[in-house]
mmCIF file of C-alpha atoms in Angstrom:
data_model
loop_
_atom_site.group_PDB
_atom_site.id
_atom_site.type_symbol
_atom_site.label_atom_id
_atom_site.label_comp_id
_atom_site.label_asym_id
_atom_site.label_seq_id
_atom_site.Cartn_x
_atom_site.Cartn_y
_atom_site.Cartn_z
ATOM 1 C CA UNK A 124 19.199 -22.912 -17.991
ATOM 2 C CA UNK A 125 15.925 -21.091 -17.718
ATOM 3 C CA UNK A 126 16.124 -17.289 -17.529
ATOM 4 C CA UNK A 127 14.774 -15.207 -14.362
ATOM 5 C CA UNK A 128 14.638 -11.281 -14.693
ATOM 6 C CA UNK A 129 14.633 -9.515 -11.570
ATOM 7 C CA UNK A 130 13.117 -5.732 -12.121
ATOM 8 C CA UNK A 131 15.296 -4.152 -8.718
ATOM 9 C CA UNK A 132 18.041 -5.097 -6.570
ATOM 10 C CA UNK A 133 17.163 -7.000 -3.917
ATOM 11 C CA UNK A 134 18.753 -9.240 -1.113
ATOM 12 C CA UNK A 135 21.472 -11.041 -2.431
ATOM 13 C CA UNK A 136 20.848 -14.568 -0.278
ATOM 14 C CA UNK A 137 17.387 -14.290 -2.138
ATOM 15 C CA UNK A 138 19.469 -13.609 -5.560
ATOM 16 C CA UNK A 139 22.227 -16.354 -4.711
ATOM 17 C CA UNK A 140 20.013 -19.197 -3.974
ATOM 18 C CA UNK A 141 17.841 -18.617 -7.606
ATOM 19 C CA UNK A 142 21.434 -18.718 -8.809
ATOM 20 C CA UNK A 143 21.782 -22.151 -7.852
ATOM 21 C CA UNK A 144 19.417 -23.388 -10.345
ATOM 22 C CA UNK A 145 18.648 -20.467 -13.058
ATOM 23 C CA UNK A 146 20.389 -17.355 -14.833
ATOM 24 C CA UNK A 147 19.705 -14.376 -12.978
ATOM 25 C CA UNK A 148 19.726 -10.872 -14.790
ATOM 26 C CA UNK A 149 19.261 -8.254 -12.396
ATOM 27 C CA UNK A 150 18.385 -4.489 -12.966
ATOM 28 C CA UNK A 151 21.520 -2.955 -11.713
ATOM 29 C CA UNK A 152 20.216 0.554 -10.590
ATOM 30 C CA UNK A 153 18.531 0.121 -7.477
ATOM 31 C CA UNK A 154 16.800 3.466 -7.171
ATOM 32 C CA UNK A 155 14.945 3.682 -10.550
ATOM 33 C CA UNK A 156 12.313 1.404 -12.265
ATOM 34 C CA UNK A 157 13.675 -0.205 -15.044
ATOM 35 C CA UNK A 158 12.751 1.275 -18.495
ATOM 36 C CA UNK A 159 10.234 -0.190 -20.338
ATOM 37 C CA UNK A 160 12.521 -0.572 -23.526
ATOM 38 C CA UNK A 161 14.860 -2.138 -21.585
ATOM 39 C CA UNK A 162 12.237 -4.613 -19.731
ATOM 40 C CA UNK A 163 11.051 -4.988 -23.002
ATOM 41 C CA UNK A 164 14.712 -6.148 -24.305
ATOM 42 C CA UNK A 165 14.939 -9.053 -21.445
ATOM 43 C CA UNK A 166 11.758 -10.406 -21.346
ATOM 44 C CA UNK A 167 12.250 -11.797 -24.755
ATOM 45 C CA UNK A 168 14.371 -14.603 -23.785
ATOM 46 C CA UNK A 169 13.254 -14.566 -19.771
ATOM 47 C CA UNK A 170 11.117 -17.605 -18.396
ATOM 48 C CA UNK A 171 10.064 -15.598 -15.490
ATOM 49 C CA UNK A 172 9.953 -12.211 -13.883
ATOM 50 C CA UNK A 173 10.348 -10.408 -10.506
ATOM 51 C CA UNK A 174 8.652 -7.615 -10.387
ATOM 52 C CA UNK A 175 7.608 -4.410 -8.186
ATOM 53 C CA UNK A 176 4.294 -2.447 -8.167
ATOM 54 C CA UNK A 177 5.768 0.151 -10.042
ATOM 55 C CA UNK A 178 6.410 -2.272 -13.363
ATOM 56 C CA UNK A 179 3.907 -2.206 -15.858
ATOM 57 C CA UNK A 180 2.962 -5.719 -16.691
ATOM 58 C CA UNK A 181 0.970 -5.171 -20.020
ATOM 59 C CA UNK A 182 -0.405 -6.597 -23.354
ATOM 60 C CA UNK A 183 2.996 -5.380 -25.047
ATOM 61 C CA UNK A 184 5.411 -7.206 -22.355
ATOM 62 C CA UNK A 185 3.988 -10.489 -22.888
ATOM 63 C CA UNK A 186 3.738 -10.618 -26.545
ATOM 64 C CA UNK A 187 7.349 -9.801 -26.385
ATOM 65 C CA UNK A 188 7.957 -12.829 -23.732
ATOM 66 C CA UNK A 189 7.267 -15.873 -25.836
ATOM 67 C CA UNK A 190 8.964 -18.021 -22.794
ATOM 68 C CA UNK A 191 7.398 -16.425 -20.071
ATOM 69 C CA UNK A 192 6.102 -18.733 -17.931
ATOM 70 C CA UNK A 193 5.707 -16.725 -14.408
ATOM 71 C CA UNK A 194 5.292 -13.293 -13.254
ATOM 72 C CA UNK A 195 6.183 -12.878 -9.396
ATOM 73 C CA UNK A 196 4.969 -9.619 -7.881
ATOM 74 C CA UNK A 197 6.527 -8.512 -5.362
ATOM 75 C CA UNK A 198 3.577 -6.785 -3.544
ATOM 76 C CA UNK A 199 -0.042 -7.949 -2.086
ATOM 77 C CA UNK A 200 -1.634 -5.713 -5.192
ATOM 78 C CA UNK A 201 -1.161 -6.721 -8.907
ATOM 79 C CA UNK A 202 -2.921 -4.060 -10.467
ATOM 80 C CA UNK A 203 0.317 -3.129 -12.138
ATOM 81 C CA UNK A 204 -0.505 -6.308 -14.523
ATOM 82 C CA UNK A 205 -2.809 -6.834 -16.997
ATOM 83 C CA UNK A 206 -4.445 -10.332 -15.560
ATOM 84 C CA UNK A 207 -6.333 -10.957 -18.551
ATOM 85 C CA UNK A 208 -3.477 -10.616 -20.909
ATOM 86 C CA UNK A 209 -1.440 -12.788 -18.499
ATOM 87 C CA UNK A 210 -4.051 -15.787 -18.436
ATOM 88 C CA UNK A 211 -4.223 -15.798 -22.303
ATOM 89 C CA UNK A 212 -0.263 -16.036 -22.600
ATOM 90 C CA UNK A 213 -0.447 -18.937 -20.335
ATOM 91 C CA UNK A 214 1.603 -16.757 -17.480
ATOM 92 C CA UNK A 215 0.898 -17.628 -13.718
ATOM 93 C CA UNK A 216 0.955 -14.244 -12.175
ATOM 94 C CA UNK A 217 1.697 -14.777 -8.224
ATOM 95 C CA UNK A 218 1.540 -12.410 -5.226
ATOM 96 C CA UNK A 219 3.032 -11.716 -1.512
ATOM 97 C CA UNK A 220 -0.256 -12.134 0.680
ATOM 98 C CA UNK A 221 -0.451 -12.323 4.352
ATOM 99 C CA UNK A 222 3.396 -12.168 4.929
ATOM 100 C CA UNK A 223 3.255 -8.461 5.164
ATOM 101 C CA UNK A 224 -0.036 -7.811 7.013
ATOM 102 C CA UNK A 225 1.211 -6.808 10.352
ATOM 103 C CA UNK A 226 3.846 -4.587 8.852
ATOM 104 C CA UNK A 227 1.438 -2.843 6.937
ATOM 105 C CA UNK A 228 -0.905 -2.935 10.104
ATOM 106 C CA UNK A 229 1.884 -1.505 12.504
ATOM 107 C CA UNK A 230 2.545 2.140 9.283
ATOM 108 C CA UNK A 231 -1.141 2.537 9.259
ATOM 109 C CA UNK A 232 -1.674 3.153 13.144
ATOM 110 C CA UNK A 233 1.677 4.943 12.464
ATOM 111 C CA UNK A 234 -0.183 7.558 10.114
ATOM 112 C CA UNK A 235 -3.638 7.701 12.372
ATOM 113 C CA UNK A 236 -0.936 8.548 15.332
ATOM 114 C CA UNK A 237 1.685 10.963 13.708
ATOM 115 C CA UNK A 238 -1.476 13.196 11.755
ATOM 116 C CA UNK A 239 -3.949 12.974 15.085
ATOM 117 C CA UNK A 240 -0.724 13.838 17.458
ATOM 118 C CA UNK A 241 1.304 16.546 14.711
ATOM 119 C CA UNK A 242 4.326 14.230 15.406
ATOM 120 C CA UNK A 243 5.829 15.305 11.760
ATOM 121 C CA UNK A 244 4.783 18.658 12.217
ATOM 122 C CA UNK A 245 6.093 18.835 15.816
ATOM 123 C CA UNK A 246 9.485 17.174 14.451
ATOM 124 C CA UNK A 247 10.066 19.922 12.005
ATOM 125 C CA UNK A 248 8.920 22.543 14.201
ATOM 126 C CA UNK A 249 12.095 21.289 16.354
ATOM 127 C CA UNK A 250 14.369 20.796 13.608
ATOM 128 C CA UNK A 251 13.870 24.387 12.681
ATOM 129 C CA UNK A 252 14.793 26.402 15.764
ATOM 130 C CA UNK A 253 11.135 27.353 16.421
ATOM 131 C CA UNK A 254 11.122 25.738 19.986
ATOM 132 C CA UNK A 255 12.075 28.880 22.496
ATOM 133 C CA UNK A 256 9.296 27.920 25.306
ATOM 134 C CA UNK A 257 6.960 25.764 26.439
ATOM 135 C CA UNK A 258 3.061 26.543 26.254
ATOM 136 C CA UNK A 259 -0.413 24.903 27.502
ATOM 137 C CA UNK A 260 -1.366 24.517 23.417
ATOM 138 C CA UNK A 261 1.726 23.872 21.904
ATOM 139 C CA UNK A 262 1.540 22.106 18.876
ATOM 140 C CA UNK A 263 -1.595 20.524 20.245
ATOM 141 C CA UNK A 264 -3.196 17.594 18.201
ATOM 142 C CA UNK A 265 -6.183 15.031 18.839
ATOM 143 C CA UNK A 266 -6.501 12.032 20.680
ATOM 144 C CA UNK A 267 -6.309 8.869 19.165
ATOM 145 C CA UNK A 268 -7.869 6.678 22.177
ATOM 146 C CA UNK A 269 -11.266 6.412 23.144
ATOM 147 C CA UNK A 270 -11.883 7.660 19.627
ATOM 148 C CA UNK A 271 -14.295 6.080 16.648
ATOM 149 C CA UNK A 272 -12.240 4.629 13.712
ATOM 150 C CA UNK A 273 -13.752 3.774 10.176
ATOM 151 C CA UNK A 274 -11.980 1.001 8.112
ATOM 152 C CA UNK A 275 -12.854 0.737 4.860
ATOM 153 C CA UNK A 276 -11.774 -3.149 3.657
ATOM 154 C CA UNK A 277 -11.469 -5.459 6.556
ATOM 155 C CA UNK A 278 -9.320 -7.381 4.789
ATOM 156 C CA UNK A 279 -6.300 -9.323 6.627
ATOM 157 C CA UNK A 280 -4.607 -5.578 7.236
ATOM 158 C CA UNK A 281 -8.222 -3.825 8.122
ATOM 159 C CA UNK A 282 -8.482 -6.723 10.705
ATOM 160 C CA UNK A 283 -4.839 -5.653 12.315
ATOM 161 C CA UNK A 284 -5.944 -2.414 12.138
ATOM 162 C CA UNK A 285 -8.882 -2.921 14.092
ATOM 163 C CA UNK A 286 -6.678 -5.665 16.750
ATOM 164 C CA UNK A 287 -4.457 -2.253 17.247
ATOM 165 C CA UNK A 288 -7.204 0.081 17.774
ATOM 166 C CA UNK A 289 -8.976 -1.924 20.136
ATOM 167 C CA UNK A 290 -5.332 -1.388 22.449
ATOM 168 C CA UNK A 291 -6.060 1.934 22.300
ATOM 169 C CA UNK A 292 -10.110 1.938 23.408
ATOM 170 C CA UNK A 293 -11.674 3.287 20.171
ATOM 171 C CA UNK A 294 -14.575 1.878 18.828
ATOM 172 C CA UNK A 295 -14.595 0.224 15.703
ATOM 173 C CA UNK A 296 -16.581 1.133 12.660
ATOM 174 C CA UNK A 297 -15.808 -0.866 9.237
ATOM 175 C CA UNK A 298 -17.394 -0.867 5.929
ATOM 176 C CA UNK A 299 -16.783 -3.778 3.267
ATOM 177 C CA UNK A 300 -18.779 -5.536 0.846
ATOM 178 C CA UNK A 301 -19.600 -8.595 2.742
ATOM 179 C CA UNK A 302 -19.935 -8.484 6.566
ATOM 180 C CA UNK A 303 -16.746 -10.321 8.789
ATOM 181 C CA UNK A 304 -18.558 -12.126 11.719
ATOM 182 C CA UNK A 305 -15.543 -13.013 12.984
ATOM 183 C CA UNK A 306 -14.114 -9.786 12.986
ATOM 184 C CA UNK A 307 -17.053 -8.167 14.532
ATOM 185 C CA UNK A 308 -16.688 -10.519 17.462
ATOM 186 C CA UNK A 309 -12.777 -10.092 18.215
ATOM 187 C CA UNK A 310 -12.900 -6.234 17.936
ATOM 188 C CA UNK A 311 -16.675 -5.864 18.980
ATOM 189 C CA UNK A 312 -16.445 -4.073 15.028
ATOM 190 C CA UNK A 313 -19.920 -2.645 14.020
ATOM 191 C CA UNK A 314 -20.636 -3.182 9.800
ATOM 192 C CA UNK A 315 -21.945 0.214 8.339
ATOM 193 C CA UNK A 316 -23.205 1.691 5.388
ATOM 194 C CA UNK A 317 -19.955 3.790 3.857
ATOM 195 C CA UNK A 318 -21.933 6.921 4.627
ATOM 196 C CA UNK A 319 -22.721 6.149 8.365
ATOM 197 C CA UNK A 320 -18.620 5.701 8.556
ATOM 198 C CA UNK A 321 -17.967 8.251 7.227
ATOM 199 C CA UNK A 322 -20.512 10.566 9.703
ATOM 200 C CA UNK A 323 -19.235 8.535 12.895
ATOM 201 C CA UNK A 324 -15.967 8.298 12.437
ATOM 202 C CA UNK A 325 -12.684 10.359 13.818
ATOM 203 C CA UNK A 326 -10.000 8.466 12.115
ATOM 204 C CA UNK A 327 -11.103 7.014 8.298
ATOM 205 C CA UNK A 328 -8.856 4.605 7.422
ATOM 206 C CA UNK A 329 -8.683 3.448 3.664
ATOM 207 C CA UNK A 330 -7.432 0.061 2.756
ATOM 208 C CA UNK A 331 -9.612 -1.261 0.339
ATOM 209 C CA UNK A 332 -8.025 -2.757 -3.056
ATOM 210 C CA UNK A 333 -8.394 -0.909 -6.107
ATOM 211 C CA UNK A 334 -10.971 -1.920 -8.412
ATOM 212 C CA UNK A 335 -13.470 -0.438 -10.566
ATOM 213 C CA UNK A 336 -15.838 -0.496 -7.917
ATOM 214 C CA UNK A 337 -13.331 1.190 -5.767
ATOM 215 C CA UNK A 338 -12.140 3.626 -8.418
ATOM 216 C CA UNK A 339 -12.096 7.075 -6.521
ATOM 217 C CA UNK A 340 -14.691 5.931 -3.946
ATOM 218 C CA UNK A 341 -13.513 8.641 -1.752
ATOM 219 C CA UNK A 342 -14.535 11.936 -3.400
ATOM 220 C CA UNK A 343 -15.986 15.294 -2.654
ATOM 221 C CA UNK A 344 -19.435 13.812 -1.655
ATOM 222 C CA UNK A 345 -17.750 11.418 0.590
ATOM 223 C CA UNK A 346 -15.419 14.028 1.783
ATOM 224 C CA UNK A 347 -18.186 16.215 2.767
ATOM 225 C CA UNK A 348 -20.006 13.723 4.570
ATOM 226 C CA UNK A 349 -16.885 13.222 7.009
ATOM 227 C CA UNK A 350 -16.540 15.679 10.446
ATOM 228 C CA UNK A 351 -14.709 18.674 10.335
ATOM 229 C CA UNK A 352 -12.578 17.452 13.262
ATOM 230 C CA UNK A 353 -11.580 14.065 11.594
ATOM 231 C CA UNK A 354 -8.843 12.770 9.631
ATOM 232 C CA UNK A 355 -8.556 10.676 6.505
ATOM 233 C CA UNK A 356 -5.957 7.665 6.410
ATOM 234 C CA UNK A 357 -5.025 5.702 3.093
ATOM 235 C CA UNK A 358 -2.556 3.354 3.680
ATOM 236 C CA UNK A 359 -4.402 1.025 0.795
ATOM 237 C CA UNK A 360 -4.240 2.115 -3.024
ATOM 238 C CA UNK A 361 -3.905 6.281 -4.262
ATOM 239 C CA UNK A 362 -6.348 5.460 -6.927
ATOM 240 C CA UNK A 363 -9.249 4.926 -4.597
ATOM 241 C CA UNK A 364 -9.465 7.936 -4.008
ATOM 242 C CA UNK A 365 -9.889 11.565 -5.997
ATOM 243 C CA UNK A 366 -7.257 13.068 -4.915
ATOM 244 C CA UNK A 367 -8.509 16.585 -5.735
ATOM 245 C CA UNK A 368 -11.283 16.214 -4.144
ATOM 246 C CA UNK A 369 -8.815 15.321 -1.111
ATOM 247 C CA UNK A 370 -6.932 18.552 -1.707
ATOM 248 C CA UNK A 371 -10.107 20.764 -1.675
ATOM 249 C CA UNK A 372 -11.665 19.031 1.438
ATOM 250 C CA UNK A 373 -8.331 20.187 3.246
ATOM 251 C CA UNK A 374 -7.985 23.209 1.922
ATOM 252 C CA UNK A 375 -11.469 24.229 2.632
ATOM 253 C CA UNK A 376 -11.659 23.053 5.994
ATOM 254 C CA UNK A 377 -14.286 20.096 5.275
ATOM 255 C CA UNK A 378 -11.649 17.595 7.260
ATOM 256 C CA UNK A 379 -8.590 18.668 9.655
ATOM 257 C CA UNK A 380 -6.135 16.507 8.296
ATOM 258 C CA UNK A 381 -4.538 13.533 6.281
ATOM 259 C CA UNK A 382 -2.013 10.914 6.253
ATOM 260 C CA UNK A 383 -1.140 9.386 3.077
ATOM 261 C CA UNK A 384 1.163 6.597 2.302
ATOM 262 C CA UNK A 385 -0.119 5.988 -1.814
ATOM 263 C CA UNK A 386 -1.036 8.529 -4.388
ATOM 264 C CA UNK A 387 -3.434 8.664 -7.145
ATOM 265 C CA UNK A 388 -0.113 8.595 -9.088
ATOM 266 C CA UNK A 389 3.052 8.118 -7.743
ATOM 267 C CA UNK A 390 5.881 8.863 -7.117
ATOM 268 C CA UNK A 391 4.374 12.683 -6.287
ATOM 269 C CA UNK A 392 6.512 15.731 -6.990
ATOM 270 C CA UNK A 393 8.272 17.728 -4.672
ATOM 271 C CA UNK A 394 5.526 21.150 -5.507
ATOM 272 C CA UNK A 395 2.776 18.823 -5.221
ATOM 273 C CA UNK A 396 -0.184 20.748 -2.896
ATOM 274 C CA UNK A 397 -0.764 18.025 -0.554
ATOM 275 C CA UNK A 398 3.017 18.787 0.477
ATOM 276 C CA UNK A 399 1.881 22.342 1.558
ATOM 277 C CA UNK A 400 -0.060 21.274 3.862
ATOM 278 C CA UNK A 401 1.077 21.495 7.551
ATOM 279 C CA UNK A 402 -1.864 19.313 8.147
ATOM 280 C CA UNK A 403 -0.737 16.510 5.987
ATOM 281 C CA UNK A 404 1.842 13.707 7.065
ATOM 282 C CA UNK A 405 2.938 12.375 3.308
ATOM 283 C CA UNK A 406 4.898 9.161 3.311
ATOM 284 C CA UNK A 407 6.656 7.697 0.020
ATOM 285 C CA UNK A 408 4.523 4.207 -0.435
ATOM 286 C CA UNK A 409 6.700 2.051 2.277
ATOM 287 C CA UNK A 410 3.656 0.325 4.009
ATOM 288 C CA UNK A 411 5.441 -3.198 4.054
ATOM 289 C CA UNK A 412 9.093 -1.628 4.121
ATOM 290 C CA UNK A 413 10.415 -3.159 6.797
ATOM 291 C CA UNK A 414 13.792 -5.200 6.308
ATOM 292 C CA UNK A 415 12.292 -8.132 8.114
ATOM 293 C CA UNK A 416 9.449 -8.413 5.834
ATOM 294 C CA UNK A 417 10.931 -7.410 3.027
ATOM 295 C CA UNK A 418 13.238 -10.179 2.991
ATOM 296 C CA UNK A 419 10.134 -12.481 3.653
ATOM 297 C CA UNK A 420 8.580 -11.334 0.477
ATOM 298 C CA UNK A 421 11.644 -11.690 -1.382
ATOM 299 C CA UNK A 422 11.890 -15.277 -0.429
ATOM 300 C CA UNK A 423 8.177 -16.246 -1.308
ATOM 301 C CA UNK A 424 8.603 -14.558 -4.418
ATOM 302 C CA UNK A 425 11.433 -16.492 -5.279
ATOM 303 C CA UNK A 426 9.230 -19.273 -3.960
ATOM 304 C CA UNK A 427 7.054 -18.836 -6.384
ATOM 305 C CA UNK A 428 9.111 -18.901 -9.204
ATOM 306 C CA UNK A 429 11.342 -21.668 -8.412
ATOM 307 C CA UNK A 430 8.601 -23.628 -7.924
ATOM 308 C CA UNK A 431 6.897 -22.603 -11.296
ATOM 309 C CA UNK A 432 9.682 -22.921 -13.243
ATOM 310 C CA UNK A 433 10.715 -26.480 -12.173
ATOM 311 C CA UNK A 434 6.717 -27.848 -12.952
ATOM 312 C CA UNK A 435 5.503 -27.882 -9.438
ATOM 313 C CA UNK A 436 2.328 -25.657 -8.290
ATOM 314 C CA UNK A 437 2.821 -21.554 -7.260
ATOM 315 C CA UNK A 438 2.357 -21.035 -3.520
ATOM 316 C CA UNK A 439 0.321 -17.917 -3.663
ATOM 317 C CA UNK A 440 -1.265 -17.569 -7.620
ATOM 318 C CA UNK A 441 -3.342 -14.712 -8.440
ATOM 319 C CA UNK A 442 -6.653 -16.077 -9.695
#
């Protein structure tokens, strides 16, 4: 029976049903990655792997997998493993596309609202006892409609993005390598230069993938370029942007605020700077954490690796 190693607890229908057919080893501590010695242990006799953004899928895992036949990630990104090192071992590497767009959609307009309104602030502000009377400028934050929002990747997400903005009046800015007529004519978007987005725009939203032409694209030139009065968004990947650069911009004033849901590296500690920040909302990478679609890419994960493992074709392969 061919061996499937699952790197976190998930939902045991989605664990029960791979039972069926394979042996399931499952990382029992649900809260913590599982070490790399011990990944390294399990791969050896594993035929496939479940894994999470936060596994390191390297050179070192698969030349200790001589059975691997399929790596499942259980995220849209894979930049958690090495492609290249995957192809030559003859492992299909798969992904979760699509079934988590409008999550991911619906925690991004969450961020734009909670750091444009102070809605974290204004929670804590409660929570603390500070709230003896009511005033004109109370906790006062920006408006969100009627506003100009700049995407950065219209990808599937950037495009719900925009479908939710356009509820809300604001006009829509976005800047991506290759123009998205079809985009431009359901959200009346406008394709800019990155640096006209970046002067136009109240709300910058990042959600472009990481690669190495997206490596830190957002850094103190960028920053600088952006209004004093607007906010910067990444609901995308940490690593696109220089997150020092981010701090400085904030601390100095160059932008009024941020909303983060990924970090250059994560998870972030608890004296990290950005968390100083009244002006920050800081969220701890849950974009797609809903239970509905969580369980959705559980399933197509699974999916994927059934269907691998039994000789037919993966529904969603990285290429």
């Amino acid at each position: 029976m061919k061996k499937i190693y699952i790197t976190r607890k998930i939902d045991d229908q989605v664990i029960d049903q791979l039972k069926e057919r394979f042996d399931v080893q499952v990382w029992n501590k649900e809260d913590t990655a599982v070490p790399k010695d011990e990944l390294l242990h399990q791969v050896k006799d594993s035929h496939a792997l479940l894994t999470m953004l936060s596994d390191k899928i390297d050179q070192e895992i698969f030349d200790a997998a001589p059975h691997l036949e399929v790596v499942a990630n259980l995220a849209v990104g894979y930049d958690n493993i090495d492609l290249d090192a995957a192809k030559k071992a003859g492992v299909i590497v798969t992904n979760t596309p699509d079934v988590l767009t409008d999550t991911t959609a619906d925690l991004t307009f969450s961020l734009i609202m909670a750091v444009g309104r102070r809605i974290t602030e204004a929670a804590e502000y409660v929570k603390q006892g500070k709230w003896t009377s009511w005033s004109p400028y109370l906790l006062a934050g920006t408006d969100i409609h009627h506003k100009t929002i700049g995407i950065i990747g219209m990808g599937s997400i950037g495009q719900a993005v925009a479908q939710r903005a356009k509820g809300f009046n604001m006009d829509v800015l976005y800047h991506t390598r290759s123009r998205k007529s079809e985009a431009e004519q359901r959200f009346n978007a406008k394709h800019v230069s990155l640096e006209e987005l970046l002067k136009e725009s109240d709300y910058v939203v990042m959600l472009a993938p990481f690669t190495e032409e997206t490596k830190q694209m957002m850094g103190k030139k960028e920053f600088a370029l952006m209004k004093k009065s607007a906010f910067f968004v990444n609901a995308g990947r940490g690593t696109t942007v220089d997150e020092q650069a981010l701090i400085e911009a904030l601390q100095t004033g160059e932008i009024a605020g941020a909303a983060l849901d990924v970090f250059e590296k994560e998870p972030i500690s608890a004296d990290h700077p950005l968390l100083s920040m009244k002006n920050v909302v800081a969220i701890p990478h849950i974009g797609s954490a809903s239970r509905e679609t969580r369980l959705t890419m559980m399933k197509l994960a699974s999916d994927n690796i059934a269907a691998v493992l039994q000789g037919k074709k993966a529904l969603t392969e990285v290429k």
